[in-house]
Short mmCIF file of C-alpha atoms in Angstrom, two decimals:
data_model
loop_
_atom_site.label_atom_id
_atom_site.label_comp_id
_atom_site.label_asym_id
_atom_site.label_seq_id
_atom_site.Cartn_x
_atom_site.Cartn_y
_atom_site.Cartn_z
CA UNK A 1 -88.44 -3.87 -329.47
CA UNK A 2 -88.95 -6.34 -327.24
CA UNK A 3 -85.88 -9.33 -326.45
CA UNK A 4 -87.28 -12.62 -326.94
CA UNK A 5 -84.63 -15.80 -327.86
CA UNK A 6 -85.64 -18.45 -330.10
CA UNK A 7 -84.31 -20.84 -327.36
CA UNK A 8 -83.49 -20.35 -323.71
CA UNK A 9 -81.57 -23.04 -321.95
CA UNK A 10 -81.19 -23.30 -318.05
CA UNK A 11 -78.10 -25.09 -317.09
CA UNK A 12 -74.27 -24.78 -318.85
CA UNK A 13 -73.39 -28.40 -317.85
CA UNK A 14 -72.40 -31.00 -320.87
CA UNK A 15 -76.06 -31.32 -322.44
CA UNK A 16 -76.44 -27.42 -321.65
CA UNK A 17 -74.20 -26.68 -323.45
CA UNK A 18 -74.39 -29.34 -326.39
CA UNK A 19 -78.45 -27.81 -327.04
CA UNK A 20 -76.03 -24.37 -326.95
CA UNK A 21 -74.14 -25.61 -329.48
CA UNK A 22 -76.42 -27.10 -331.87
CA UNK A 23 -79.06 -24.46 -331.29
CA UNK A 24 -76.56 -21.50 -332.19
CA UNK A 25 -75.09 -23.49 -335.34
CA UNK A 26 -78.77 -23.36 -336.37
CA UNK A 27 -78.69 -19.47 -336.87
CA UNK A 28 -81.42 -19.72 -333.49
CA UNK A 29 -80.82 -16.89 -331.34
CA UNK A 30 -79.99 -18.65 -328.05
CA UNK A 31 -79.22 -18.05 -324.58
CA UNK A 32 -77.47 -20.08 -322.23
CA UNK A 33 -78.24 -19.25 -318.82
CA UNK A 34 -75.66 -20.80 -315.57
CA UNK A 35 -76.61 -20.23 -311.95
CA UNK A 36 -73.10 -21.18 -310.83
CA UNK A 37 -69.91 -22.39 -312.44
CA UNK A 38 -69.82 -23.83 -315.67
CA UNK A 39 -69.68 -27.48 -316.86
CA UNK A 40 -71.66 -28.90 -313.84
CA UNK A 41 -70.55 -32.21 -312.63
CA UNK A 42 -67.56 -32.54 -314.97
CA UNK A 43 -66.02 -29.77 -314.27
CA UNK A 44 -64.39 -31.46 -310.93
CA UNK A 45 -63.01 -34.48 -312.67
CA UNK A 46 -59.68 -34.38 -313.14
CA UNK A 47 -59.17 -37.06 -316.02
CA UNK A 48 -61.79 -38.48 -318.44
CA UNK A 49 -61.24 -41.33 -320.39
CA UNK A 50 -64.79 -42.19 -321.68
CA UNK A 51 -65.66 -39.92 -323.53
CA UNK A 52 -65.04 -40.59 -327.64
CA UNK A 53 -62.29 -39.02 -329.14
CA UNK A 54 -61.59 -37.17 -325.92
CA UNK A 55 -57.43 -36.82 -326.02
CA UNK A 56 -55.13 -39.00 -323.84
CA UNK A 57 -54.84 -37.06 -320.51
CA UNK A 58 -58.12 -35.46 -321.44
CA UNK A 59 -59.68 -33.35 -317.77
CA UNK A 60 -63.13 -32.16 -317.41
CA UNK A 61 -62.18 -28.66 -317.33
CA UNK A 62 -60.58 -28.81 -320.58
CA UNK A 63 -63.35 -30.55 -322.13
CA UNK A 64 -65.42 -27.68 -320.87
CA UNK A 65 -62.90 -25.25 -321.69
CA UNK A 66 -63.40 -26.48 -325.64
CA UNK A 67 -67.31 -26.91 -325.49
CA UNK A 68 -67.80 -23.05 -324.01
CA UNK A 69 -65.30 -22.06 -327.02
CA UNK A 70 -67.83 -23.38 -329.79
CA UNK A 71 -70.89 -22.62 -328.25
CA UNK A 72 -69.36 -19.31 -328.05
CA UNK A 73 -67.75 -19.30 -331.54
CA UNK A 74 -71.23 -20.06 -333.02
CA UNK A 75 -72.83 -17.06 -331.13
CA UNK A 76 -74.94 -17.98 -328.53
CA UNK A 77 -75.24 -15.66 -325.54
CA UNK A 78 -73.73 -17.24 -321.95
CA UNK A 79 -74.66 -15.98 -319.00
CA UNK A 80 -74.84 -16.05 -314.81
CA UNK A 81 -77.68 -15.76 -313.33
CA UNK A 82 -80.31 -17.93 -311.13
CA UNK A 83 -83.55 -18.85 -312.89
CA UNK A 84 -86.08 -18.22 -309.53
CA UNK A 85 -89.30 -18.67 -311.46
CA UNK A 86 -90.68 -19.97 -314.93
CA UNK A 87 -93.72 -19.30 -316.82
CA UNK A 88 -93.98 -21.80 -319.57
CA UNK A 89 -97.67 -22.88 -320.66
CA UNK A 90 -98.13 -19.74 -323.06
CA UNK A 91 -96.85 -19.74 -326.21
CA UNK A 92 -93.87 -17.42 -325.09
CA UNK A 93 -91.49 -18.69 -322.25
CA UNK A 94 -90.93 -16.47 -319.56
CA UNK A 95 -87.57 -17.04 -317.15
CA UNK A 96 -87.38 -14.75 -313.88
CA UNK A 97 -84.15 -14.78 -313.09
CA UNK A 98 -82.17 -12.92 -310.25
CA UNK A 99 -80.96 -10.16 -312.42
CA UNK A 100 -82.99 -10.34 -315.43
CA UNK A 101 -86.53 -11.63 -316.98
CA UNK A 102 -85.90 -13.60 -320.39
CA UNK A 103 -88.31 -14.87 -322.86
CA UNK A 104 -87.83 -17.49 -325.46
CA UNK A 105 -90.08 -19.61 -328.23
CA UNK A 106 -88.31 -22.34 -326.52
CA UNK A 107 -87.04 -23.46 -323.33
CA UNK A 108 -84.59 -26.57 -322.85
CA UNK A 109 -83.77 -27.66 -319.01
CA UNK A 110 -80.43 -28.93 -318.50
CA UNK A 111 -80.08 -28.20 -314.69
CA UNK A 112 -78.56 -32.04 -313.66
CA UNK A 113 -78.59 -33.38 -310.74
CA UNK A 114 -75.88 -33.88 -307.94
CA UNK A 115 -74.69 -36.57 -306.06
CA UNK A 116 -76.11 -37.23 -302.61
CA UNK A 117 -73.20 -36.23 -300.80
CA UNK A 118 -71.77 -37.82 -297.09
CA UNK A 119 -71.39 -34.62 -295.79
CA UNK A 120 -67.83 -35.51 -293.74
CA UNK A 121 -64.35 -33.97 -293.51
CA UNK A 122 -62.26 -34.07 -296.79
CA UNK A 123 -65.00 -35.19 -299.22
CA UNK A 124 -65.63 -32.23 -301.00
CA UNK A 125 -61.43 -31.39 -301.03
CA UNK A 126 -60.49 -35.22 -302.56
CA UNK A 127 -63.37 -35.58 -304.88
CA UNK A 128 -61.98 -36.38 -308.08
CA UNK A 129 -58.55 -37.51 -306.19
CA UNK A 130 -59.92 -40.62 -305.04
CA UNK A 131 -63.67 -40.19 -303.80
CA UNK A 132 -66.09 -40.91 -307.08
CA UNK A 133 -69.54 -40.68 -307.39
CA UNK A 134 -69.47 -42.76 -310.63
CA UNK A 135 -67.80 -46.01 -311.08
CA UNK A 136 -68.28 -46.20 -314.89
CA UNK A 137 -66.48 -42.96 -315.48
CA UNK A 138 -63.78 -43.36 -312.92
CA UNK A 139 -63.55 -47.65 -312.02
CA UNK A 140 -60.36 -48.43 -314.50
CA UNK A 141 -58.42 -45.37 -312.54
CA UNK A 142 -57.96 -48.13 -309.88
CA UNK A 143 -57.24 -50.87 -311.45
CA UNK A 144 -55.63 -53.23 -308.91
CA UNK A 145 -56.29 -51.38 -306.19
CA UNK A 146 -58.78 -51.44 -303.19
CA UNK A 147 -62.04 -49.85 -303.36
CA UNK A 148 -64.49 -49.09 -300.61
CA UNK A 149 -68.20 -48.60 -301.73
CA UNK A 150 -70.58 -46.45 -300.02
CA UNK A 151 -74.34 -47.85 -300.10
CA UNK A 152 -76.46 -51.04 -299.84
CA UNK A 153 -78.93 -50.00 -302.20
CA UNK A 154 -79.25 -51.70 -305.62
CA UNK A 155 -77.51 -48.86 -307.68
CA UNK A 156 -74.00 -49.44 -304.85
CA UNK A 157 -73.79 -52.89 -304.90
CA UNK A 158 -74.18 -53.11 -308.84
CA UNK A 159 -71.71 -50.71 -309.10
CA UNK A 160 -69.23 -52.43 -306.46
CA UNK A 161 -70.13 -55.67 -308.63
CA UNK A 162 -68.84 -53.29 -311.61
CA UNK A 163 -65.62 -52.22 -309.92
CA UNK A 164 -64.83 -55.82 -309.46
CA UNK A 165 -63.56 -55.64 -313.06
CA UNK A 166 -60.74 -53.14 -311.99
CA UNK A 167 -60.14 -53.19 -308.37
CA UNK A 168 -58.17 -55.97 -307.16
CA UNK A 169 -60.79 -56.09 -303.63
CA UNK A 170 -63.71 -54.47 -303.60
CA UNK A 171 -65.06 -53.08 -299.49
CA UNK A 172 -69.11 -52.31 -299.52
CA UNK A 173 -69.73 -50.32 -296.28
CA UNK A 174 -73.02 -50.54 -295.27
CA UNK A 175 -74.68 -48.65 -292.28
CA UNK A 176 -77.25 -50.92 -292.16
CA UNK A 177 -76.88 -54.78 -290.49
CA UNK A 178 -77.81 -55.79 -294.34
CA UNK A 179 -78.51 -54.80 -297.57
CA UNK A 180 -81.31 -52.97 -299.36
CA UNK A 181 -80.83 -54.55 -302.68
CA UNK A 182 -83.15 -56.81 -304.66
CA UNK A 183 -82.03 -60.28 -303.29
CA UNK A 184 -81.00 -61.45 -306.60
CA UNK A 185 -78.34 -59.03 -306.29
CA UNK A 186 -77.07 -60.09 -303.03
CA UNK A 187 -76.80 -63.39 -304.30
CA UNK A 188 -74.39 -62.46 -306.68
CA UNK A 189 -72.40 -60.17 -304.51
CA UNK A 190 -72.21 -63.22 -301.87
CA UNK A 191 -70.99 -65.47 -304.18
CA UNK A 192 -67.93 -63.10 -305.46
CA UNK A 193 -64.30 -63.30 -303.65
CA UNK A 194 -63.14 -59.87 -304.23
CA UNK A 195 -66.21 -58.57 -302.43
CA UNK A 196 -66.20 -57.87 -298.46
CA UNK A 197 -68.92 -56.36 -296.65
CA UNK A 198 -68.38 -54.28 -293.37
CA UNK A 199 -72.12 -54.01 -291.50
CA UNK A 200 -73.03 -50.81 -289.74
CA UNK A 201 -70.14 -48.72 -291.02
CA UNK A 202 -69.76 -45.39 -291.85
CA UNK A 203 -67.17 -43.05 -292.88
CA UNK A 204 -66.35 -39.95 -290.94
CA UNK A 205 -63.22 -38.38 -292.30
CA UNK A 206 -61.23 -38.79 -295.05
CA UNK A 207 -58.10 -37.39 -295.16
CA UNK A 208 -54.99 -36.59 -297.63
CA UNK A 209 -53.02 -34.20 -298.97
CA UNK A 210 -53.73 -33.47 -302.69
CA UNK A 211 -55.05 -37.45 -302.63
CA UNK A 212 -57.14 -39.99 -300.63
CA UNK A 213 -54.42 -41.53 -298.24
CA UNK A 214 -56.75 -42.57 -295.12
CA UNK A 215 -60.12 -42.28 -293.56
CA UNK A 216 -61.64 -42.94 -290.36
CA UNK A 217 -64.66 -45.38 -290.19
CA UNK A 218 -67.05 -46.10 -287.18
CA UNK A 219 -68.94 -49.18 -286.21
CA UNK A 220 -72.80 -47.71 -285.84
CA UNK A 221 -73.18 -50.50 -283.11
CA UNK A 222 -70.38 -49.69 -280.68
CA UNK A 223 -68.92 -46.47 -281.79
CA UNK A 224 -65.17 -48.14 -282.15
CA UNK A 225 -63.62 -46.02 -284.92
CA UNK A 226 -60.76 -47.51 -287.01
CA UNK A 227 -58.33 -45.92 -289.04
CA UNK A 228 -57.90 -47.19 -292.73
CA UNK A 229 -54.75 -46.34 -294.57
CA UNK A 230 -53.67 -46.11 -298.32
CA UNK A 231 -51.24 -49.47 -298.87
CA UNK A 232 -47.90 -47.89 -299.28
CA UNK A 233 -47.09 -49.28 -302.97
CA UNK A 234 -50.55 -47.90 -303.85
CA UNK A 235 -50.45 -44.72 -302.38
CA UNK A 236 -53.90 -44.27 -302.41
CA UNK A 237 -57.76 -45.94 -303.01
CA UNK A 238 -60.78 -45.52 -304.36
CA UNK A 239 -64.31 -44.26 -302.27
CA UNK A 240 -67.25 -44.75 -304.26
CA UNK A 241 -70.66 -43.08 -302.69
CA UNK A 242 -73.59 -44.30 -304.28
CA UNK A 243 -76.46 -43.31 -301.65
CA UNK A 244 -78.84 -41.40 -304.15
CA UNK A 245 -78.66 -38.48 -306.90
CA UNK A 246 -81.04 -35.35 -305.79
CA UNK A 247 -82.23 -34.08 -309.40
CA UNK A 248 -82.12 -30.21 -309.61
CA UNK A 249 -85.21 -29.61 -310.38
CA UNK A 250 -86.96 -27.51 -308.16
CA UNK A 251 -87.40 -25.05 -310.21
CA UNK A 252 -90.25 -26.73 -312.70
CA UNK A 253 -91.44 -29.74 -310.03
CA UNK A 254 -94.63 -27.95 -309.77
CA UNK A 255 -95.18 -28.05 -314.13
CA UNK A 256 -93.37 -30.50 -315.46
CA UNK A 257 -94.51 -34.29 -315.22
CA UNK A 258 -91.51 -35.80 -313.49
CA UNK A 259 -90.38 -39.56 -311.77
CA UNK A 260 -88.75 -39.15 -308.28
CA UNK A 261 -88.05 -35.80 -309.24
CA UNK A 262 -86.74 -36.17 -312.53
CA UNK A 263 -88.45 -34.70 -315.99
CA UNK A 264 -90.49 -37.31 -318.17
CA UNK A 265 -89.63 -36.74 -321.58
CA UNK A 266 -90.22 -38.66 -324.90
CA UNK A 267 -87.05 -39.90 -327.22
CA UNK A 268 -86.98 -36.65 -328.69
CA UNK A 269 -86.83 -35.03 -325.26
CA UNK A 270 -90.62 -33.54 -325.42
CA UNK A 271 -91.95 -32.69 -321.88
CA UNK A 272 -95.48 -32.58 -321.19
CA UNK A 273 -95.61 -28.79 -322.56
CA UNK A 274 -95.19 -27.53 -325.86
CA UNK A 275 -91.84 -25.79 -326.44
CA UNK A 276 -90.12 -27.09 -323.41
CA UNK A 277 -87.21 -29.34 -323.23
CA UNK A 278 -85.30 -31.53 -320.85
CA UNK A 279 -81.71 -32.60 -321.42
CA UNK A 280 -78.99 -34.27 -319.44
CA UNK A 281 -78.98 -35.60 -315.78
CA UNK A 282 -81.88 -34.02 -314.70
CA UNK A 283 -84.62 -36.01 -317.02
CA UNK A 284 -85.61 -39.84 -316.73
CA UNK A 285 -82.20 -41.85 -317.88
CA UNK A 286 -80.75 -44.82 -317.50
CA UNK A 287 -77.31 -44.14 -318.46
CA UNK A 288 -76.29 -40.40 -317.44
CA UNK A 289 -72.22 -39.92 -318.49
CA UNK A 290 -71.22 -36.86 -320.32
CA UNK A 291 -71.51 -38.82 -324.15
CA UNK A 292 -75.16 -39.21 -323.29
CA UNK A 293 -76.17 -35.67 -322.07
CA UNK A 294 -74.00 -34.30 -324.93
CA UNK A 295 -76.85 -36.53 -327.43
CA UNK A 296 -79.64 -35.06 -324.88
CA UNK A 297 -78.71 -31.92 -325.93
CA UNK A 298 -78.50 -32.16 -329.15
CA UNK A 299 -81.32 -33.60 -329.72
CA UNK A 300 -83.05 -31.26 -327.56
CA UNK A 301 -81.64 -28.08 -329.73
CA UNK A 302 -82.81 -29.79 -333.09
CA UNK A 303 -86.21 -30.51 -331.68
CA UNK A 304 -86.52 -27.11 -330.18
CA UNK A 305 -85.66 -25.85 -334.16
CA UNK A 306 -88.75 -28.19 -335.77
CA UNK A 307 -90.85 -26.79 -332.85
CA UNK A 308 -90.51 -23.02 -334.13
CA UNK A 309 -90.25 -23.63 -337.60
CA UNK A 310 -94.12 -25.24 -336.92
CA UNK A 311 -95.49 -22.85 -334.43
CA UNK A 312 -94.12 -19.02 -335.26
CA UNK A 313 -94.06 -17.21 -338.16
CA UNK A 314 -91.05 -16.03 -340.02
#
């Protein structure tokens, strides 16, 4: 007899695995399928504090760690392998994976997206101990400290604006002469104290063992580089890159409607085909933090139910 879920889901990130959740709870036979490690984005972050009833010292691993546990507990089937190819206008969806071929009534994409990254020495090793990609989930972890914001873009200076709350001075380095913001935005960053502004600067090391303690920066005009260190009663500060988010979705830009590469849905999370899904980072947002991929998915999973109730036979 042929293998076909009730829902497939591509991506085992927060809303991945919240449609995992829900879906399996619902009796659906469900498959959650991972290309690469578990959790996405939140499994680097060593503390989170925003998420609701999320204990005191709370790390995204562990909050993974607990969210695999019930997907798992409520039987949905987890595994690794790379989705290279969907079919997903007939009535069953086909995923052509790597290793295997799966079919489902329903399909839910949670594949995120990812940071743009700077591409230097020591990013990838101190992300999470000191470089951010996210002010709102990481901001208060320097309160009273100095910050350094990468970007001139609206998104960067709003969220140096937002770091203002916590950081005691806040550095924008911009690679351009001036910003790329709306002007109504400059206006306010101009007008606030604990913002600087270094023009044609970019970062091209950071450095520190087990924590951001320095980093080298270069003046775009005349190649000086300066060294910035970590004030000693701090023992550290905050990088915050905010030049772009590349949405993973590669894999259905071609038949999904999507918005600078991310998937259109409804408020019910509805794509432009029947029976397919979008959840999480990867689908038109305005707010994308673990609480509200965990409702993404969700939702998705309870949607996905009404959709085979309506369209298959028991």
């Amino acid at each position: 007899m042929e293998n076909i879920y009730d829902v497939a889901i591509i991506g085992a990130g927060p809303a991945g695995l919240a449609a995992g959740l829900y879906a399996g709870r619902a009796t659906l036979k469900t498959i959650v399928i991972e290309k690469a490690k578990t959790g996405g984005q939140i499994a680097t972050t060593e503390e989170v504090a925003n998420v609701p009833s999320s204990i005191r010292d709370a790390s995204g691993p562990s909050l993974i760690a607990r969210a695999v546990e019930q997907v798992d507990e409520f039987g949905a089937e987890r595994v690794f392998d790379e989705i290279t190819e969907v079919e997903l206008e007939d009535k069953i969806k086909v995923l052509k994976g790597k290793k295997e071929t799966y079919k489902a009534k329903a399909v839910i994409v949670a594949t995120g997206a990812k940071p743009r990254l700077l591409g230097i020495p020591g990013e990838k090793e101190l992300t999470g101990k000191g470089v951010s990609y996210c002010a709102t989930c990481d901001g208060a972890f320097f309160e009273e400290m100095e910050v350094f914001v990468v970007g001139g873009g609206d998104s960067a200076v709003e969220e140096a604006m937002f770091l203002t709350k916590f950081a005691r001075k806040v550095t924008i380095l911009s690679r351009d002469p001036e910003l790329t913001c709306a002007k109504s935005i400059q206006e306010k960053v101009f007008k606030n104290d604990k913002v600087e502004i270094m023009w044609n600067t970019e970062i091209k090391e950071l450095k520190g063992d087990g924590i951001l303690e320095a980093m080298t920066l270069e003046n775009r005009e005349t190649g000086e580089r300066t060294e910035y260190v970590a004030d000693e009663e701090d023992g550290t500060f905050g990088v915050f890159v905010f030049i772009g988010y590349q949405p993973q979705s590669e894999l259905i830009k071609d038949v999904l409607d999507t918005e600078w590469g991310y998937i259109k849905t409804d408020e019910n999370m509805n794509t432009n085909i029947p029976g397919v899904f979008a959840a999480g980072d990867v689908r038109v947002k305005t707010l994308r933090q673990v609480v509200t991929a965990n409702a993404d998915g969700a939702l998705a999973a309870v949607q996905a139910e009404k959709y085979i109730e309506n369209n298959f036979e028991e």
